[in-house]
Coordinates of C-alpha atoms and ligand atoms in Angstrom, one line a residue:
M1 CA 0.0 -0.4 0.1
R2 CA 1.0 3.5 -0.6
L3 CA -0.2 6.8 1.2
Y4 CA 0.5 10.1 1.2
N5 CA 2.4 11.1 4.8
S6 CA 1.5 14.3 6.3
L7 CA 4.9 14.9 8.0
T8 CA 6.9 14.3 4.7
K9 CA 4.3 15.8 2.3
R10 CA 5.3 12.7 0.2
I11 CA 3.3 9.4 -0.8
E12 CA 5.4 6.6 0.4
E13 CA 5.6 3.0 0.6
F14 CA 3.1 1.9 4.0
K15 CA 6.0 -0.3 6.1
P16 CA 5.0 -0.9 9.5
N17 CA 7.0 -0.8 12.5
V18 CA 6.5 -5.0 13.6
E19 CA 6.0 -7.0 10.0
G20 CA 2.3 -8.2 9.3
K21 CA 0.8 -5.6 12.1
V22 CA -0.6 -1.8 12.3
S23 CA -1.3 0.5 15.1
M24 CA -3.5 2.8 14.2
Y25 CA -4.7 5.7 16.3
T26 CA -8.1 8.4 15.7
C27 CA -8.7 11.3 17.3
G28 CA -11.8 10.7 18.1
P29 CA -15.1 13.3 18.5
T30 CA -15.8 16.1 21.5
V31 CA -18.9 14.8 22.6
Y32 CA -20.9 17.7 23.5
H33 CA -22.8 17.6 20.6
F34 CA -24.1 15.4 17.4
A35 CA -21.9 14.8 15.2
H36 CA -22.2 16.6 11.7
I37 CA -22.0 14.8 8.3
G38 CA -18.0 16.7 8.1
N39 CA -16.9 14.6 11.2
L40 CA -18.5 11.9 10.0
R41 CA -16.7 12.0 6.5
T42 CA -13.5 12.0 8.4
Y43 CA -14.2 8.2 10.5
I44 CA -15.6 7.0 7.1
M45 CA -12.8 7.5 5.3
E46 CA -10.4 6.0 8.4
D47 CA -12.8 3.2 8.5
V48 CA -12.4 2.6 4.9
L49 CA -8.4 2.7 5.6
E50 CA -8.4 0.8 8.7
K51 CA -10.6 -2.2 6.8
L52 CA -8.5 -1.9 3.6
F53 CA -5.4 -2.8 5.9
R54 CA -7.5 -6.2 6.9
Y55 CA -8.0 -6.4 3.6
S56 CA -4.4 -6.4 2.8
G57 CA -3.8 -9.3 5.4
Y58 CA -2.7 -6.8 8.3
D59 CA -3.4 -7.1 11.8
V60 CA -4.5 -4.0 13.1
K61 CA -5.0 -2.5 16.4
R62 CA -7.0 0.5 16.4
V63 CA -7.5 3.0 19.3
M64 CA -10.1 6.2 19.3
N65 CA -10.4 8.5 22.5
I66 CA -13.6 10.4 23.4
T67 CA -12.9 13.9 24.1
D68 CA -14.9 14.2 26.8
V69 CA -13.1 16.6 29.0
G70 CA -11.0 19.7 28.3
H71 CA -11.6 20.7 24.9
L72 CA -11.6 24.4 24.3
S73 CA -13.5 26.1 21.8
S74 CA -10.2 28.3 20.6
D75 CA -7.4 26.1 19.3
A76 CA -5.1 27.9 21.7
D77 CA -5.9 27.8 25.3
T78 CA -8.6 30.5 24.8
G79 CA -12.2 30.3 24.4
E80 CA -15.0 28.7 26.6
D81 CA -14.7 24.7 27.1
K82 CA -17.0 23.4 24.7
M83 CA -18.1 20.6 27.4
L84 CA -19.0 23.2 29.5
A85 CA -20.8 24.8 27.0
G86 CA -23.0 22.0 26.2
A87 CA -23.8 20.9 29.9
K88 CA -25.1 24.3 30.4
R89 CA -27.2 24.5 26.5
E90 CA -28.6 21.4 27.5
H91 CA -29.1 21.9 31.7
K92 CA -27.8 18.5 32.1
T93 CA -24.5 18.1 34.1
I94 CA -20.9 17.2 31.7
M95 CA -20.8 13.4 32.3
E96 CA -24.7 13.4 31.2
I97 CA -23.7 15.2 28.3
A98 CA -20.9 13.2 27.2
K99 CA -23.0 9.5 27.6
F100 CA -25.5 11.0 25.6
Y101 CA -23.2 12.0 22.8
T102 CA -21.4 9.1 22.9
D103 CA -24.1 7.0 22.4
A104 CA -25.6 9.0 19.4
F105 CA -22.0 9.5 17.9
F106 CA -21.7 5.0 17.7
A107 CA -25.4 5.3 16.4
D108 CA -24.1 7.3 13.5
C109 CA -21.4 5.4 12.7
A110 CA -23.7 2.2 12.7
K111 CA -25.7 3.8 10.4
L112 CA -23.5 4.3 8.2
N113 CA -21.3 1.1 8.6
I114 CA -18.4 2.7 10.3
K115 CA -16.7 -0.2 12.3
T116 CA -15.8 0.6 16.2
P117 CA -12.0 0.6 17.4
D118 CA -10.3 -2.2 18.8
V119 CA -10.1 0.6 21.6
V120 CA -12.4 3.3 22.0
E121 CA -11.0 5.0 25.8
P122 CA -12.8 8.3 27.0
A123 CA -10.2 11.4 28.2
T124 CA -11.6 11.1 31.7
N125 CA -10.5 7.6 32.5
C126 CA -6.8 8.5 32.1
I127 CA -6.0 11.5 34.7
T128 CA -3.2 9.3 36.3
E129 CA -1.6 8.7 33.0
F130 CA -2.0 12.5 32.3
I131 CA -0.8 13.3 35.6
H132 CA 2.5 10.9 35.2
M133 CA 3.2 12.6 31.4
I134 CA 3.5 15.9 32.7
E135 CA 5.6 15.4 35.9
V136 CA 8.3 14.0 33.1
L137 CA 7.8 17.1 31.0
L138 CA 8.4 18.9 34.3
E139 CA 11.3 16.9 35.4
K140 CA 13.1 17.1 32.0
G141 CA 12.5 21.3 31.8
Y142 CA 10.1 20.7 28.6
A143 CA 7.1 22.3 31.1
Y144 CA 7.0 25.4 33.5
K145 CA 4.7 26.5 36.0
A146 CA 3.0 30.2 35.2
G147 CA -0.2 31.7 36.8
E148 CA -0.7 28.2 38.5
N149 CA -0.8 26.6 35.2
I150 CA 1.7 23.7 33.7
Y151 CA 1.9 25.2 29.9
F152 CA 4.7 23.1 27.5
D153 CA 7.8 25.1 26.5
T154 CA 7.7 25.2 23.0
S155 CA 11.4 26.8 22.5
K156 CA 12.9 24.2 24.3
L157 CA 12.1 21.5 21.0
K158 CA 14.2 22.3 17.8
E159 CA 11.4 21.9 15.8
Y160 CA 8.2 22.6 16.5
Y161 CA 6.0 23.6 13.4
V162 CA 6.6 19.7 12.4
F163 CA 3.5 19.9 9.7
G164 CA 5.3 23.1 7.9
A165 CA 5.6 26.5 8.6
Q166 CA 3.0 27.9 6.6
N167 CA 0.9 27.1 9.9
E168 CA 2.9 29.5 11.4
E169 CA 1.6 32.4 10.1
E170 CA -2.3 30.8 10.0
L171 CA -1.3 30.7 13.9
M172 CA 0.0 34.6 13.6
I173 CA -2.9 35.7 12.1
G174 CA -5.2 34.2 14.2
A175 CA -3.7 35.6 17.5
R176 CA -3.8 38.8 15.7
D177 CA -7.7 38.3 15.7
D178 CA -9.4 36.7 17.4
V179 CA -7.1 34.9 20.4
S180 CA -6.6 37.1 23.4
E181 CA -3.0 36.8 24.8
D182 CA -2.3 34.2 27.6
T183 CA 0.3 36.3 29.8
N184 CA 1.6 33.7 31.6
K185 CA 3.1 32.3 28.4
R186 CA 6.7 32.3 27.6
N187 CA 6.2 31.8 23.8
R188 CA 3.4 32.6 21.9
N189 CA 2.5 28.3 20.8
D190 CA 3.3 27.4 24.6
F191 CA 0.0 25.3 25.3
V192 CA -1.5 24.4 29.0
L193 CA -0.8 20.9 29.8
W194 CA -2.8 21.1 33.4
F195 CA -5.0 24.1 34.1
T196 CA -5.1 24.3 38.0
K197 CA -5.8 27.9 37.9
S198 CA -9.0 28.0 36.6
K199 CA -10.6 30.5 34.1
F200 CA -13.6 28.2 34.1
E201 CA -14.1 28.8 37.9
D202 CA -17.8 26.3 37.3
Q203 CA -15.5 23.9 35.3
A204 CA -17.4 20.4 37.1
L205 CA -15.0 17.9 36.0
K206 CA -11.9 18.6 38.7
W207 CA -9.1 15.8 40.0
D208 CA -6.4 16.2 42.4
S209 CA -3.0 16.9 41.0
P210 CA 0.9 17.5 42.7
W211 CA 0.1 20.9 41.6
G212 CA -3.4 21.2 42.7
V213 CA -7.0 20.6 41.9
G214 CA -7.3 20.9 38.0
Y215 CA -8.3 19.1 35.0
P216 CA -5.9 18.5 31.9
G217 CA -5.4 20.4 28.3
W218 CA -6.6 18.7 25.6
H219 CA -3.7 17.6 23.4
I220 CA -2.3 15.7 26.0
E221 CA -4.9 13.0 26.0
C222 CA -4.3 11.5 22.5
S223 CA -0.6 11.1 23.6
C224 CA -1.2 9.2 26.6
I225 CA -4.4 7.1 25.4
S226 CA -2.2 6.1 22.5
M227 CA 0.8 5.1 24.8
K228 CA -1.4 3.7 26.7
H229 CA -2.8 1.0 24.1
L230 CA -0.1 1.0 21.2
G231 CA 3.1 1.2 23.3
E232 CA 5.8 3.9 22.1
Y233 CA 6.3 3.1 18.3
M234 CA 3.1 3.7 16.2
D235 CA 2.7 3.0 12.4
I236 CA -0.1 5.9 11.8
H237 CA -2.2 8.6 13.4
C238 CA -5.0 10.1 12.0
G239 CA -7.3 13.0 12.2
G240 CA -9.2 15.3 10.1
I241 CA -7.0 18.2 8.5
D242 CA -8.0 20.9 11.0
N243 CA -6.6 18.7 13.3
M244 CA -2.9 19.1 12.3
F245 CA -2.2 22.0 13.9
P246 CA -2.2 22.8 16.6
H247 CA -3.5 19.8 18.5
H248 CA -1.5 17.1 16.3
T249 CA 1.3 19.8 16.1
N250 CA 1.4 19.5 20.3
E251 CA 1.0 15.4 20.5
I252 CA 4.0 15.2 19.0
A253 CA 5.7 18.0 21.0
Q254 CA 5.2 16.5 24.3
S255 CA 4.9 12.4 23.4
E256 CA 8.9 13.1 21.5
S257 CA 9.9 15.2 24.5
Y258 CA 8.3 12.5 27.0
M259 CA 10.2 9.2 25.5
G260 CA 12.9 10.7 23.4
H261 CA 12.4 9.5 20.1
K262 CA 10.2 9.1 17.4
W263 CA 7.0 8.6 17.9
V264 CA 4.2 8.2 15.0
N265 CA 5.7 7.0 11.3
Y266 CA 2.8 8.2 8.5
W267 CA 0.0 11.0 9.3
F268 CA -3.2 10.4 8.0
H269 CA -5.3 14.1 7.6
V270 CA -8.8 14.1 5.6
H271 CA -9.8 17.3 4.1
H272 CA -12.8 18.9 5.4
L273 CA -16.7 18.6 4.3
N274 CA -17.7 22.4 3.7
D275 CA -21.2 23.6 2.6
E276 CA -21.9 26.4 0.4
T277 CA -21.7 28.8 2.8
G278 CA -17.9 27.1 4.0
K279 CA -16.4 25.0 6.7
M280 CA -19.1 22.4 8.6
S281 CA -18.6 23.2 11.9
K282 CA -20.5 22.2 15.3
S283 CA -20.9 25.8 16.5
K284 CA -22.9 27.0 13.3
G285 CA -25.4 26.4 15.1
D286 CA -28.2 24.4 12.6
F287 CA -25.5 21.9 11.5
L288 CA -25.9 18.7 9.2
T289 CA -26.8 15.2 10.8
V290 CA -27.1 11.9 9.8
S291 CA -30.8 11.5 11.3
L292 CA -31.2 15.1 9.3
L293 CA -30.8 13.1 6.1
E294 CA -32.6 10.1 7.1
S295 CA -35.4 12.1 7.9
K296 CA -35.2 14.1 4.4
G297 CA -35.5 10.2 3.0
Y298 CA -32.0 9.7 2.4
D299 CA -29.7 6.3 3.3
P300 CA -26.9 7.5 5.2
L301 CA -25.2 4.9 2.9
A302 CA -25.7 6.9 0.0
Y303 CA -23.5 9.5 2.2
R304 CA -21.4 6.9 2.7
L305 CA -20.8 6.6 -1.0
F306 CA -20.5 10.2 -1.6
C307 CA -17.9 10.5 0.4
L308 CA -15.6 7.2 -0.9
Q309 CA -16.4 8.9 -5.0
S310 CA -14.6 11.3 -4.1
H311 CA -10.6 11.8 -2.5
Y312 CA -9.6 12.2 0.9
R313 CA -6.9 14.6 0.1
K314 CA -9.8 17.3 -1.2
P315 CA -12.0 19.1 0.2
L316 CA -15.6 17.9 -0.8
T317 CA -18.7 20.1 -0.9
F318 CA -22.3 18.8 0.1
S319 CA -25.3 19.5 -1.5
Y320 CA -28.7 18.2 -1.7
D321 CA -28.4 17.8 -5.4
A322 CA -25.1 16.2 -5.0
L323 CA -26.8 13.7 -2.4
D324 CA -30.1 13.2 -4.8
Q325 CA -27.8 12.3 -7.0
M326 CA -25.6 9.7 -5.0
Q327 CA -28.8 8.3 -4.0
A328 CA -30.0 7.6 -7.5
T329 CA -26.8 6.3 -8.1
Y330 CA -26.7 3.7 -4.7
K331 CA -30.0 2.4 -5.4
K332 CA -29.3 2.2 -8.8
L333 CA -26.2 0.1 -8.4
K334 CA -27.6 -2.2 -5.7
K335 CA -30.5 -3.2 -8.0
R336 CA -28.4 -4.0 -10.6
I337 CA -26.4 -6.6 -8.2
A338 CA -29.4 -7.5 -6.6
A339 CA -30.4 -8.9 -10.3
L340 CA -27.3 -11.3 -10.1
S341 CA -28.4 -14.8 -10.6
G342 CA -26.0 -16.3 -8.4
D343 CA -26.2 -19.2 -10.7
G344 CA -23.2 -20.7 -11.2
A345 CA -19.6 -21.6 -9.5
V346 CA -17.3 -19.1 -8.3
D347 CA -14.4 -19.2 -9.8
E348 CA -11.6 -18.3 -7.0
A349 CA -8.6 -17.8 -9.6
V350 CA -10.8 -14.8 -10.5
L351 CA -12.0 -14.0 -7.3
K352 CA -8.4 -14.1 -6.1
E353 CA -6.9 -12.0 -9.3
W354 CA -10.5 -8.9 -8.4
H355 CA -8.9 -8.8 -4.6
D356 CA -5.4 -8.1 -5.7
K357 CA -6.5 -5.3 -8.4
F358 CA -8.5 -4.0 -5.6
V359 CA -6.0 -4.1 -2.7
S360 CA -3.4 -2.1 -5.6
E361 CA -5.6 0.3 -7.3
V362 CA -7.2 1.7 -3.5
G363 CA -4.5 0.8 -2.0
S364 CA -2.8 3.6 -4.1
D365 CA -3.4 6.6 -1.4
L366 CA -7.1 5.3 -0.8
N367 CA -8.1 5.6 -3.8
T368 CA -11.7 4.7 -3.4
S369 CA -13.7 6.3 -6.2
M370 CA -11.5 3.7 -7.9
G371 CA -13.0 1.0 -5.9
I372 CA -16.7 2.0 -6.7
T373 CA -15.2 1.7 -10.7
L374 CA -14.4 -1.8 -10.1
I375 CA -17.7 -3.0 -8.7
Y376 CA -18.6 -1.4 -12.2
D377 CA -15.6 -3.4 -13.7
A378 CA -17.2 -6.3 -12.5
L379 CA -20.5 -6.3 -13.2
K380 CA -19.0 -5.8 -16.8
A381 CA -16.8 -9.0 -16.4
D382 CA -16.9 -12.1 -18.6
V383 CA -17.9 -14.1 -15.6
S384 CA -20.4 -16.5 -13.5
D385 CA -22.9 -14.0 -11.9
A386 CA -21.8 -15.8 -8.8
T387 CA -18.5 -14.7 -9.6
K388 CA -19.9 -11.3 -10.0
R389 CA -21.8 -11.2 -6.5
A390 CA -18.4 -13.3 -4.7
V391 CA -15.8 -9.9 -6.1
I392 CA -18.8 -7.2 -5.0
G393 CA -18.9 -8.9 -1.7
D394 CA -15.2 -9.3 -1.5
F395 CA -15.0 -5.5 -2.1
D396 CA -17.9 -4.4 0.2
R397 CA -15.8 -5.7 3.7
V398 CA -13.9 -2.2 2.6
L399 CA -16.9 -0.3 1.2
S400 CA -19.1 -1.0 3.2
L401 CA -21.8 -0.5 1.3
D402 CA -24.0 -3.5 2.0
L403 CA -23.8 -4.2 -1.5
L404 CA -25.4 -7.5 -1.4
K405 CA -28.0 -6.8 1.0
A406 CA -31.7 -7.0 -0.2
D407 CA -32.8 -3.5 -0.6
E408 CA -35.2 -3.1 1.7
S409 CA -36.6 0.9 0.6
T410 CA -37.2 -0.5 -3.2
E411 CA -38.8 -3.7 -2.3
S412 CA -40.7 -3.2 1.1
G413 CA -39.7 0.1 2.3
A414 CA -40.9 3.6 1.6
D415 CA -41.0 4.4 -2.0
D416 CA -40.6 7.8 -3.6
E417 CA -44.5 8.8 -3.6
L418 CA -44.6 7.6 0.0
V419 CA -41.4 9.9 1.3
A420 CA -43.3 13.4 -0.9
F421 CA -46.8 12.2 1.2
I422 CA -45.2 12.0 4.6
E423 CA -43.3 15.1 4.1
S424 CA -46.6 16.8 3.4
K425 CA -47.8 15.7 6.0
I426 CA -45.4 16.5 8.1
A427 CA -45.1 20.2 6.9
E428 CA -49.3 20.2 7.4
R429 CA -48.7 18.9 11.0
K430 CA -45.8 21.7 11.4
E431 CA -48.5 24.7 10.7
A432 CA -51.4 23.4 12.7
K433 CA -48.8 23.2 15.8
A434 CA -47.9 26.7 14.7
A435 CA -51.5 27.3 14.7
K436 CA -52.2 25.9 18.0
D437 CA -54.6 23.5 16.2
F438 CA -52.9 20.6 18.5
A439 CA -55.8 18.5 17.1
R440 CA -55.7 18.5 14.0
A441 CA -51.6 17.9 14.7
D442 CA -52.6 14.7 16.3
A443 CA -54.8 13.4 13.6
I444 CA -51.6 14.2 11.2
R445 CA -49.6 12.1 13.6
D446 CA -52.4 9.1 13.9
E447 CA -53.4 9.4 10.3
L448 CA -49.4 8.5 9.8
L449 CA -49.0 5.6 12.2
S450 CA -52.3 4.1 10.7
K451 CA -50.0 3.7 7.4
G452 CA -47.3 2.7 9.6
V453 CA -45.4 5.9 10.0
A454 CA -44.3 6.9 13.1
I455 CA -43.0 10.7 13.5
K456 CA -41.3 11.8 16.4
D457 CA -40.0 15.4 17.3
T458 CA -36.6 16.0 17.7
R459 CA -33.8 19.4 18.4
E460 CA -33.6 19.1 14.4
G461 CA -37.1 19.0 13.6
T462 CA -39.4 16.0 13.2
V463 CA -38.1 12.4 11.5
W464 CA -39.8 9.3 11.0
E465 CA -39.5 5.9 10.2
L466 CA -41.4 2.8 9.1
V467 CA -42.9 0.7 11.9
Ligands
AMP501 P1 -14.5 16.9 16.8 O1 -15.5 16.2 17.6 O2 -14.9 18.5 16.1 O3 -12.8 17.0 18.0 O4 -14.1 16.8 15.7 C1 -13.8 15.6 14.7 C2 -13.5 14.8 13.8 O5 -13.9 15.5 12.9 C3 -12.0 15.6 13.7 O6 -11.0 14.1 13.3 C4 -11.7 16.4 13.3 O7 -10.8 16.7 12.5 C5 -13.0 16.2 12.3 N1 -13.9 17.3 11.7 C6 -13.8 18.5 11.9 N2 -14.7 19.5 11.4 C7 -14.9 18.6 9.9 C8 -15.4 18.7 8.4 N3 -16.1 19.9 8.4 N4 -15.0 17.8 7.3 C9 -14.4 16.8 8.0 N5 -13.9 16.7 9.3 C10 -13.6 17.3 10.2
ZN502 ZN1 -6.5 13.7 19.5

């Protein structure tokens, strides 16, 4: 396999530290709100990468953190704590918020056929490990105490901007525009390892430490959680492109200073999903979720296909028109596959040939759209239907588009006419509710239920499902 490495800025032959094994770490979600479909683009592409490693014969151990403490709204050490803001918004405790949105995240992943990593570790499980790493960094002179917080001293490093200098300029612009200077810092890019003098007096989650009661900074969690489960030498570390700086830069700074040697060989970054107004972001208010797409009649796997059709190193713009097209393509593709008779014997040699072709084509810097093309090529190939089904089922171990599964939406599920009817009834009910005609609103709900459609009012609007 060949992969682009953000650290060297080159496409390289992937060689793991231990033959046949891959240690893989992915930055997990901050669980203060639902994941938007941009976040999920990153998790879909990481899922494909993990599955491609396995498909190519590697034994993979994949670890992911859950950020349930200490993620500030600014990438510097400023701004409000996102978890705290979420708890305030919903009048819940931070741990209630974390549990609710962690479950919601994995429910979304399940709908998109994203496999749960082998190890999932919430940051709040690892406070002892964070404190230990910070103690060592202090002992080695890489950290200092100021204003009662503990900071990492970036001036102690030979090279801090390991992913490239242009980030420095970006940060300078950010610093001038909207990041207020922390006067405790010795250098502009020093970052907090442990907050003791809290600027959030009402921060609910605090732990005892050698420096007083406080809580960890954001970056330390990924260094410690990955090391706890994958050791001091890791093959590949993944995340969205925005994680490159400062998050991954800071992870490398503290991990390599702590261990005294190189840590990760390959860095894999997925570019952003944008909407027509720019980068999709949770703080934008009404953002796009999987449930919202479902309530509009889209199959979550049509969104997965949409992501697979584009390269992970290119920004992708979401639009409903594009998703409409993808949903139609997805349905047609599944119909063509369903029409294969399955008769005849599977030609094992042909199956192996296509398997190897998939590894070499898709394994060329995760060329997922080529993986889709190979499905169409297989459909056209001069082999038995049974072999075609076997080849496509084999590809689906990586693509995870349920290609061999009977399509419920074309058989027993909702057809386009029914979806249009449901949508019109939901709109009618919304009008009735706005006019305070609750009897009418309830009657519409019952009418839909009598047709086997249950509706539910959520924060994102009314959603429906077939019952
Ligand atoms: P968060 O929950 O904000 O920590 O983000 C979870 C993951 O989604 C991280 O790997 C981010 O880099 C990634 N991410 C955030 N915004 C986007 C976006 N618009 N498109 C793709 N990935 C994103
Ligand atoms: Zn991380």
